[in-house]
Coordinates of C-alpha atoms in Angstrom, one line a residue:
Chain A
M467 CA -29.5 33.6 161.6
H468 CA -32.0 34.1 164.4
I469 CA -31.6 31.3 167.0
A470 CA -35.1 30.8 168.3
E471 CA -36.1 31.6 171.9
G472 CA -35.0 28.9 174.3
Y473 CA -33.0 27.0 171.6
L474 CA -29.6 27.3 173.3
P475 CA -28.8 25.5 176.5
P476 CA -28.9 28.1 179.4
E477 CA -25.1 28.0 180.1
Q478 CA -24.3 28.7 176.4
A479 CA -26.9 31.4 176.1
A480 CA -25.4 33.0 179.2
A481 CA -21.9 32.6 177.8
W482 CA -22.8 34.5 174.6
F483 CA -24.2 37.3 176.6
V484 CA -20.9 37.6 178.5
V485 CA -19.0 37.6 175.2
S486 CA -21.3 40.2 173.5
A487 CA -21.8 42.6 176.5
P488 CA -18.4 44.3 176.3
F489 CA -18.8 45.0 172.6
V490 CA -22.2 46.5 173.1
V491 CA -21.0 48.6 176.1
H492 CA -18.0 49.8 174.0
G493 CA -20.4 50.4 171.1
S494 CA -22.8 52.5 173.1
R495 CA -19.9 54.7 174.1
A496 CA -18.7 55.0 170.5
L497 CA -22.2 55.9 169.5
V498 CA -22.5 58.7 172.1
R499 CA -19.0 60.0 171.1
Q500 CA -20.0 60.0 167.4
V501 CA -23.2 62.0 168.0
R502 CA -21.4 64.5 170.3
A503 CA -18.4 65.0 168.0
D504 CA -20.5 65.3 164.8
P505 CA -24.2 66.1 165.7
E506 CA -24.9 66.5 162.0
S507 CA -24.2 62.8 161.4
K508 CA -27.3 61.9 163.5
L509 CA -29.5 61.7 160.4
L510 CA -27.1 59.5 158.5
L511 CA -26.7 57.3 161.6
G512 CA -30.5 56.9 161.6
A513 CA -30.4 56.0 157.9
A514 CA -27.8 53.3 158.5
G515 CA -29.9 51.9 161.3
A516 CA -33.0 52.1 159.1
F517 CA -31.1 50.1 156.4
T518 CA -30.5 47.1 158.7
F519 CA -34.0 47.5 160.1
A520 CA -35.6 47.2 156.7
L521 CA -33.2 44.6 155.2
S522 CA -33.4 42.2 158.1
A523 CA -37.2 42.1 157.8
L524 CA -37.0 40.9 154.2
K525 CA -37.2 37.2 153.8
I526 CA -36.0 36.5 150.2
P527 CA -36.3 33.1 148.4
S528 CA -33.0 31.4 147.6
V529 CA -31.7 28.7 145.2
T530 CA -31.9 26.1 147.9
G531 CA -35.7 26.2 148.0
S532 CA -35.8 27.9 151.4
S533 CA -35.7 31.6 152.2
S534 CA -33.6 33.8 154.4
H535 CA -32.9 37.4 155.1
P536 CA -30.0 39.8 154.6
T537 CA -28.6 41.6 157.7
G538 CA -27.9 45.1 156.4
T539 CA -25.1 45.7 158.9
G540 CA -22.4 46.3 156.3
L541 CA -23.4 49.8 155.4
G542 CA -23.2 51.1 159.0
A543 CA -20.0 49.2 159.6
V544 CA -18.3 50.9 156.7
L545 CA -19.8 54.4 157.5
F546 CA -19.5 54.5 161.2
R547 CA -17.2 51.6 162.1
P548 CA -18.3 48.3 163.7
P549 CA -18.8 49.3 167.4
V550 CA -21.7 51.5 166.5
M551 CA -23.4 48.6 164.7
S552 CA -23.3 46.5 167.8
V553 CA -25.9 48.9 169.2
L554 CA -27.9 49.5 166.1
G555 CA -28.0 45.7 165.2
G556 CA -28.8 44.9 168.8
I557 CA -31.8 47.2 168.7
V558 CA -33.1 45.5 165.5
L559 CA -32.7 42.0 167.2
L560 CA -34.4 43.2 170.3
F561 CA -37.4 44.6 168.3
Q562 CA -37.7 41.2 166.5
A563 CA -37.4 39.2 169.7
L564 CA -40.0 41.3 171.5
L565 CA -42.7 41.8 168.8
L566 CA -42.1 39.1 166.3
A567 CA -41.1 36.2 168.4
H568 CA -38.2 36.0 165.9
G569 CA -35.0 35.2 167.6
G570 CA -35.4 35.6 171.4
L571 CA -34.4 37.3 174.6
S572 CA -32.5 34.2 175.9
T573 CA -30.6 33.9 172.6
L574 CA -30.1 37.6 172.2
G575 CA -26.5 37.4 173.3
A576 CA -25.7 34.8 170.6
N577 CA -27.7 36.6 167.9
V578 CA -26.0 39.9 168.7
F579 CA -22.6 38.3 168.5
S580 CA -23.3 36.9 165.0
M581 CA -25.3 39.8 163.4
A582 CA -24.2 42.9 165.3
I583 CA -20.5 42.1 166.2
V584 CA -18.9 39.5 163.9
G585 CA -20.8 40.6 160.7
P586 CA -19.9 44.3 161.0
W587 CA -16.2 43.6 161.9
V588 CA -15.8 41.2 158.9
A589 CA -17.5 43.9 156.8
F590 CA -15.2 46.6 158.0
G591 CA -12.1 44.4 157.6
S592 CA -13.1 43.4 154.1
Y593 CA -13.7 47.0 153.1
T594 CA -10.4 48.1 154.5
M595 CA -8.5 45.3 152.8
V596 CA -10.0 45.9 149.4
R597 CA -9.3 49.7 149.7
R598 CA -5.7 49.1 150.8
A599 CA -5.2 46.8 147.9
G600 CA -6.2 49.7 145.6
G601 CA -9.8 48.7 145.0
G602 CA -12.4 51.3 144.4
M603 CA -15.3 52.2 146.6
D604 CA -17.9 50.1 144.9
P605 CA -16.0 46.7 145.0
A606 CA -14.9 47.4 148.6
V607 CA -18.5 48.1 149.8
F608 CA -19.7 45.0 147.9
A609 CA -17.1 42.8 149.6
A610 CA -18.0 44.4 153.0
A611 CA -21.7 43.8 152.8
A612 CA -21.6 40.3 151.2
L613 CA -18.8 38.9 153.4
G614 CA -20.2 40.4 156.5
S615 CA -23.6 38.8 155.8
L616 CA -21.9 35.4 155.1
A617 CA -19.8 35.7 158.3
T618 CA -23.0 36.4 160.4
Y619 CA -24.5 33.1 159.1
G620 CA -21.3 31.3 159.6
V621 CA -21.2 32.2 163.3
T622 CA -24.8 31.1 163.7
V623 CA -23.9 27.7 162.2
A624 CA -21.0 27.4 164.6
Q625 CA -23.1 28.4 167.6
L626 CA -25.8 25.8 166.7
A627 CA -23.2 23.1 166.1
L628 CA -21.6 23.8 169.5
A629 CA -25.0 23.6 171.2
F630 CA -26.4 20.7 169.3
P631 CA -23.6 18.3 168.2
D632 CA -24.9 15.6 165.8
P633 CA -25.9 12.4 167.8
T634 CA -23.6 10.3 165.6
A635 CA -21.2 12.7 163.8
G636 CA -20.6 15.1 166.6
I637 CA -19.8 18.8 166.2
V638 CA -18.3 18.4 162.7
G639 CA -21.4 16.6 161.6
A640 CA -23.6 19.3 163.1
L641 CA -21.4 22.0 161.3
A642 CA -22.2 20.3 158.0
K643 CA -25.9 20.0 158.8
F644 CA -26.5 23.5 159.9
G645 CA -24.1 24.8 157.2
G646 CA -26.2 23.0 154.7
I647 CA -29.3 24.8 156.0
F648 CA -27.8 28.3 156.1
A649 CA -24.6 28.6 154.0
V650 CA -25.7 27.9 150.4
T651 CA -29.0 29.6 151.0
Q652 CA -27.2 32.8 152.1
I653 CA -24.8 33.0 149.1
P654 CA -27.3 34.6 146.6
L655 CA -28.7 36.7 149.5
A656 CA -25.2 37.9 150.4
I657 CA -24.7 39.0 146.7
S658 CA -28.1 40.8 146.8
E659 CA -27.1 42.5 150.0
G660 CA -23.8 43.5 148.5
L661 CA -25.4 45.0 145.5
L662 CA -28.1 46.9 147.5
T663 CA -25.4 48.3 149.8
V664 CA -23.4 49.4 146.8
L665 CA -26.5 51.1 145.5
V666 CA -27.1 53.0 148.7
V667 CA -23.5 54.1 149.0
R668 CA -23.5 55.3 145.4
L669 CA -26.6 57.4 146.1
L670 CA -25.0 58.6 149.4
S671 CA -21.9 59.7 147.5
R672 CA -24.1 61.8 145.2
T673 CA -26.3 63.4 147.9
S674 CA -24.1 63.4 151.0
G675 CA -20.5 63.8 149.8
D676 CA -19.6 66.2 152.6
E677 CA -20.9 63.8 155.3
L678 CA -19.0 60.9 153.8
R679 CA -15.8 62.9 153.6
R680 CA -16.2 63.9 157.2
L681 CA -16.5 60.2 158.1
G682 CA -13.2 59.5 156.2
L683 CA -14.8 57.9 153.2
L684 CA -14.7 58.9 149.5
R685 CA -10.9 59.3 149.6
P686 CA -9.2 58.0 146.4
A687 CA -7.8 54.5 146.8
A688 CA -4.2 55.7 146.7
E689 CA -4.7 57.9 149.7
V690 CA -6.3 55.1 151.7
R691 CA -3.2 53.0 151.1
A692 CA -0.8 55.7 152.3
Chain B
M178 CA -29.7 58.4 131.0
R179 CA -26.3 59.0 132.5
R180 CA -23.9 56.2 133.4
F181 CA -24.5 56.8 137.1
S182 CA -28.2 56.1 136.8
W183 CA -27.7 53.1 134.4
V184 CA -25.4 51.4 136.9
N185 CA -27.9 52.0 139.7
L186 CA -30.7 50.5 137.6
L187 CA -28.6 47.5 136.7
L188 CA -27.9 46.9 140.4
L189 CA -31.6 47.0 141.2
L190 CA -32.4 44.6 138.4
A191 CA -29.7 42.2 139.5
V192 CA -31.2 42.1 143.0
L193 CA -34.7 41.5 141.6
L194 CA -33.4 38.8 139.3
L195 CA -31.6 37.0 142.2
A196 CA -34.9 37.0 144.3
V197 CA -37.3 36.1 141.5
A198 CA -35.2 33.4 139.8
P199 CA -35.6 30.7 142.5
L200 CA -39.4 31.3 142.4
A201 CA -39.5 31.3 138.6
F202 CA -37.5 28.1 138.3
G203 CA -39.7 26.5 141.0
L204 CA -36.7 25.6 143.2
G205 CA -38.9 25.3 146.3
S206 CA -38.7 22.0 148.1
G207 CA -40.1 20.2 151.1
E208 CA -43.6 20.4 152.6
E209 CA -43.6 24.2 152.6
P210 CA -41.5 25.5 149.7
F211 CA -39.3 28.5 150.6
S212 CA -39.8 28.2 154.3
G213 CA -37.4 30.2 156.4
A214 CA -33.9 28.9 157.1
D215 CA -34.2 29.8 160.8
A216 CA -37.3 27.6 161.1
L217 CA -35.5 24.8 159.2
A218 CA -32.6 25.0 161.7
E219 CA -35.1 24.8 164.6
Q220 CA -36.7 21.8 163.0
A221 CA -33.3 20.1 162.5
I222 CA -32.7 20.5 166.3
V223 CA -36.1 19.1 167.2
D224 CA -35.5 16.1 164.8
D225 CA -32.1 15.2 166.1
H226 CA -32.5 16.1 169.7
P227 CA -36.1 15.0 170.6
D228 CA -35.3 15.2 174.3
Y229 CA -34.2 18.9 174.2
Q230 CA -36.8 21.1 175.8
P231 CA -36.7 24.9 175.0
W232 CA -36.3 26.4 178.4
F233 CA -37.7 29.8 177.6
S234 CA -40.6 30.8 175.4
P235 CA -41.3 34.1 173.7
I236 CA -43.0 36.7 176.0
Y237 CA -45.2 37.8 173.2
E238 CA -46.0 35.9 170.0
P239 CA -48.1 37.3 167.1
P240 CA -51.4 35.4 167.4
S241 CA -51.5 34.5 163.7
A242 CA -49.2 34.2 160.7
E243 CA -51.1 37.2 159.2
L244 CA -50.2 39.4 162.1
E245 CA -46.7 38.2 162.1
S246 CA -46.3 39.2 158.5
A247 CA -47.9 42.5 159.4
F248 CA -45.2 43.1 161.9
F249 CA -42.5 42.2 159.4
A250 CA -44.1 44.6 156.9
L251 CA -44.2 47.3 159.6
Q252 CA -40.5 46.7 160.3
A253 CA -39.6 47.0 156.6
A254 CA -41.8 50.0 156.1
L255 CA -40.3 51.9 159.0
G256 CA -36.8 51.2 157.8
A257 CA -37.5 52.0 154.2
G258 CA -39.5 55.1 155.2
L259 CA -36.7 56.5 157.3
L260 CA -34.2 55.8 154.6
G261 CA -36.4 57.5 152.0
Y262 CA -36.7 60.5 154.3
Y263 CA -33.0 60.7 154.7
F264 CA -32.5 60.8 150.9
G265 CA -35.2 63.4 150.5
V266 CA -33.5 65.7 153.1
A267 CA -30.0 65.0 151.7
R268 CA -31.1 65.7 148.1
T269 CA -32.7 69.0 149.0
R270 CA -29.7 70.1 151.0
Q271 CA -27.4 69.2 148.0
R272 CA -29.6 71.3 145.7
Q273 CA -29.6 74.3 148.0
R274 CA -25.8 74.0 148.3
D275 CA -25.5 73.9 144.5
A276 CA -27.9 76.9 144.1
A277 CA -26.0 78.9 146.7
G278 CA -22.7 78.0 145.0
R279 CA -24.0 79.2 141.6
Q280 CA -25.2 82.5 143.1
R281 CA -21.9 83.2 144.6
G282 CA -20.0 81.9 141.8

């Protein structure tokens, strides 16, 4: 989902910065509030950041014969809500742009929008919907991580299609082309990401029940619905 | 082994299987099998829009593929290390809480 450095026309790159900036500003405030209100959650916050840091470094082979990487933003979105992830995800993308030449500074706004904003919001929405529908913690977390990951790549496809319409088939053709590169590749990865996130949340519920309860998780499904 | 551990083990196995199966079945295609989707997208842009000039280039680029993979490994190691540290701390705290509870209880 990393759009390479310089691979968005300047006006579009700038536009994505304008779109993403308010989310990141709001997210930084939410992050500061979270740490002030509950200093003990700092370590768990670090763990959520570490999860997306580690997962987004892992390129995993997929059924399409290419490889891609998970995003790892679903965990933090479920634990700490999406605004916080706009900052943590942004830090990961900045690290990769500066040291790995992966993604880029000019495309940071666009990449933050897909991985650190839309992904976490879709994850949080999916989690909430499954819980309200009476689903348990594990299915809800799986849906959050997997759908958040797919949404991130869907946004990248749309961003690239807008910037580089197909010479003959236009934006629709470009959607199909970039979709072909990213979407099917990402399906098994999204499943893996969902399973890994479920694993981490299961371990958290064993070791950090108090923290999770303070964050409003671990309530029985019936209570969430009420 | 209790059910909790069994489920966790199965989750890990499923992830491994999903990653290994494409390799095992030799699904790799193209000149460089299992190249990154990001790079493929970049290539598609270059192919269809030969006149597009990237207007900004990375400030720093790892000088070789080896060093690039070293940075990726560093990123994964830092993330996994911190996550492992968290679980170590959380588990110890949990045990101390349990022990304190038993003494009182």
